[in-house]
Amino acid sequence: MGKSTVATMFRAVGVPVFDADAAVHVLQGPGGVLLPAIEAAFPGTTGPRGVDRIALGQAVFGDRVALRRLERIVHPAVGHARQKFVQRHRAHRIVVDDVPLLFETHGEHRVDAIVVVSAPAWMQRRRVLARPGMTAAKFASILARQVPDNAKRRGADFVIPTGVTAAETRRHVVDLLACLRRHGVRYCASCARSSSTPKPPA
């Protein structure tokens, strides 16, 4: 959907961004604290370089029970890393929690506002299938586990479009931050519900 691109835009204007995917890579990388638990649950999926992502993917692909077992190992550790990140940046008024599965993991209660990054379905498909190792079957499996984009948009306080030019997306980010910093979440969310983007501060 362009989530990483938007996260980079937030960082560029000085907003701390917790990257849940990056945290998972550290936890599962060489010497990662999750390696013993993952190896015990899925033998042969780890080694000196950390998790073998291909082997682990094969172990859980299409198996909901196995996927839940992996999530029970990974999610609490990522939550702990997030708490430490927020604590380190407590002096900032705004901190972004870059999470790929917020609705799916029922994490709405952890945040003050939800920003959904959205692009047309055809564009999402083209971007995902361009990734190394991605197949149409894997993409379909991923989509089946996710809340549909239209439902996420309905559940969001703000929607940032990425099916437009980078400059337009950046303008949405800048306008949103300006509104939040000046007026706060409640006011800006009300603006967003009555227009496509928050109104720029007066």
mmCIF file of N, CA and C in Angstrom, residues 9 11 26 36-37 54 69 81 89 91 111 135 138 146 155-157 161 166-167 175 184 187-188 192-193 198-199:
data_model
loop_
_atom_site.group_PDB
_atom_site.id
_atom_site.type_symbol
_atom_site.label_atom_id
_atom_site.label_comp_id
_atom_site.label_asym_id
_atom_site.label_seq_id
_atom_site.Cartn_x
_atom_site.Cartn_y
_atom_site.Cartn_z
ATOM 1 N N MET A 9 8.351 9.389 5.095
ATOM 2 C CA MET A 9 7.954 10.800 5.056
ATOM 3 C C MET A 9 7.764 11.352 6.464
ATOM 4 N N ARG A 11 9.312 10.261 9.157
ATOM 5 C CA ARG A 11 10.665 10.390 9.724
ATOM 6 C C ARG A 11 11.358 11.649 9.207
ATOM 7 N N VAL A 26 15.022 -7.906 13.693
ATOM 8 C CA VAL A 26 16.040 -7.928 14.755
ATOM 9 C C VAL A 26 15.807 -9.114 15.689
ATOM 10 N N PRO A 36 15.447 -19.371 19.840
ATOM 11 C CA PRO A 36 15.210 -20.649 20.524
ATOM 12 C C PRO A 36 13.739 -21.072 20.500
ATOM 13 N N ALA A 37 12.835 -20.113 20.741
ATOM 14 C CA ALA A 37 11.406 -20.450 20.761
ATOM 15 C C ALA A 37 10.912 -20.838 19.376
ATOM 16 N N ILE A 54 12.431 -18.411 4.306
ATOM 17 C CA ILE A 54 11.775 -19.282 3.330
ATOM 18 C C ILE A 54 11.261 -20.546 4.019
ATOM 19 N N ARG A 69 0.566 -20.174 16.221
ATOM 20 C CA ARG A 69 1.657 -20.553 17.115
ATOM 21 C C ARG A 69 2.837 -19.587 16.953
ATOM 22 N N ALA A 81 9.096 -4.427 22.473
ATOM 23 C CA ALA A 81 10.010 -3.519 21.774
ATOM 24 C C ALA A 81 9.333 -2.182 21.507
ATOM 25 N N HIS A 89 11.109 7.832 23.349
ATOM 26 C CA HIS A 89 10.712 9.039 22.618
ATOM 27 C C HIS A 89 9.544 9.756 23.289
ATOM 28 N N ALA A 91 9.396 12.344 24.923
ATOM 29 C CA ALA A 91 9.418 13.807 24.846
ATOM 30 C C ALA A 91 8.708 14.317 23.598
ATOM 31 N N VAL A 111 -3.441 2.833 20.407
ATOM 32 C CA VAL A 111 -3.094 4.096 19.763
ATOM 33 C C VAL A 111 -4.174 5.148 19.992
ATOM 34 N N THR A 135 4.573 -14.672 -4.870
ATOM 35 C CA THR A 135 3.785 -15.314 -5.923
ATOM 36 C C THR A 135 2.333 -14.892 -5.771
ATOM 37 N N LYS A 138 0.813 -16.694 -2.777
ATOM 38 C CA LYS A 138 1.186 -16.107 -1.484
ATOM 39 C C LYS A 138 0.436 -14.802 -1.252
ATOM 40 N N GLN A 146 -6.094 -10.628 5.941
ATOM 41 C CA GLN A 146 -6.167 -9.215 6.278
ATOM 42 C C GLN A 146 -7.597 -8.676 6.218
ATOM 43 N N GLY A 155 -12.549 2.261 9.370
ATOM 44 C CA GLY A 155 -12.118 2.250 10.763
ATOM 45 C C GLY A 155 -11.037 3.254 11.091
ATOM 46 N N ALA A 156 -10.548 3.961 10.079
ATOM 47 C CA ALA A 156 -9.447 4.907 10.280
ATOM 48 C C ALA A 156 -9.937 6.283 10.713
ATOM 49 N N ASP A 157 -9.085 6.978 11.424
ATOM 50 C CA ASP A 157 -9.338 8.393 11.703
ATOM 51 C C ASP A 157 -8.872 9.241 10.520
ATOM 52 N N PRO A 161 -3.532 8.739 0.956
ATOM 53 C CA PRO A 161 -3.499 8.025 -0.320
ATOM 54 C C PRO A 161 -2.081 7.915 -0.873
ATOM 55 N N ALA A 166 4.088 11.225 -5.354
ATOM 56 C CA ALA A 166 4.770 11.303 -4.055
ATOM 57 C C ALA A 166 4.566 12.677 -3.424
ATOM 58 N N ALA A 167 4.552 13.708 -4.235
ATOM 59 C CA ALA A 167 4.362 15.060 -3.712
ATOM 60 C C ALA A 167 2.989 15.219 -3.069
ATOM 61 N N ASP A 175 0.160 18.094 6.038
ATOM 62 C CA ASP A 175 -1.082 18.739 6.491
ATOM 63 C C ASP A 175 -1.626 18.052 7.750
ATOM 64 N N GLY A 184 -4.816 18.876 17.847
ATOM 65 C CA GLY A 184 -5.021 17.613 18.547
ATOM 66 C C GLY A 184 -5.861 16.627 17.760
ATOM 67 N N TYR A 187 -10.069 17.122 17.187
ATOM 68 C CA TYR A 187 -10.442 18.141 16.202
ATOM 69 C C TYR A 187 -10.104 17.673 14.793
ATOM 70 N N CYS A 188 -8.883 17.139 14.615
ATOM 71 C CA CYS A 188 -8.431 16.757 13.274
ATOM 72 C C CYS A 188 -9.211 15.565 12.731
ATOM 73 N N ALA A 192 -11.273 15.314 9.261
ATOM 74 C CA ALA A 192 -11.063 14.253 8.278
ATOM 75 C C ALA A 192 -12.367 13.592 7.883
ATOM 76 N N ARG A 193 -13.313 13.497 8.825
ATOM 77 C CA ARG A 193 -14.589 12.860 8.508
ATOM 78 C C ARG A 193 -15.455 13.731 7.605
ATOM 79 N N PRO A 198 -7.417 16.460 6.617
ATOM 80 C CA PRO A 198 -7.631 17.497 7.624
ATOM 81 C C PRO A 198 -7.412 18.881 7.010
ATOM 82 N N LYS A 199 -8.194 19.846 7.455
ATOM 83 C CA LYS A 199 -8.003 21.208 6.967
ATOM 84 C C LYS A 199 -6.677 21.734 7.502
#
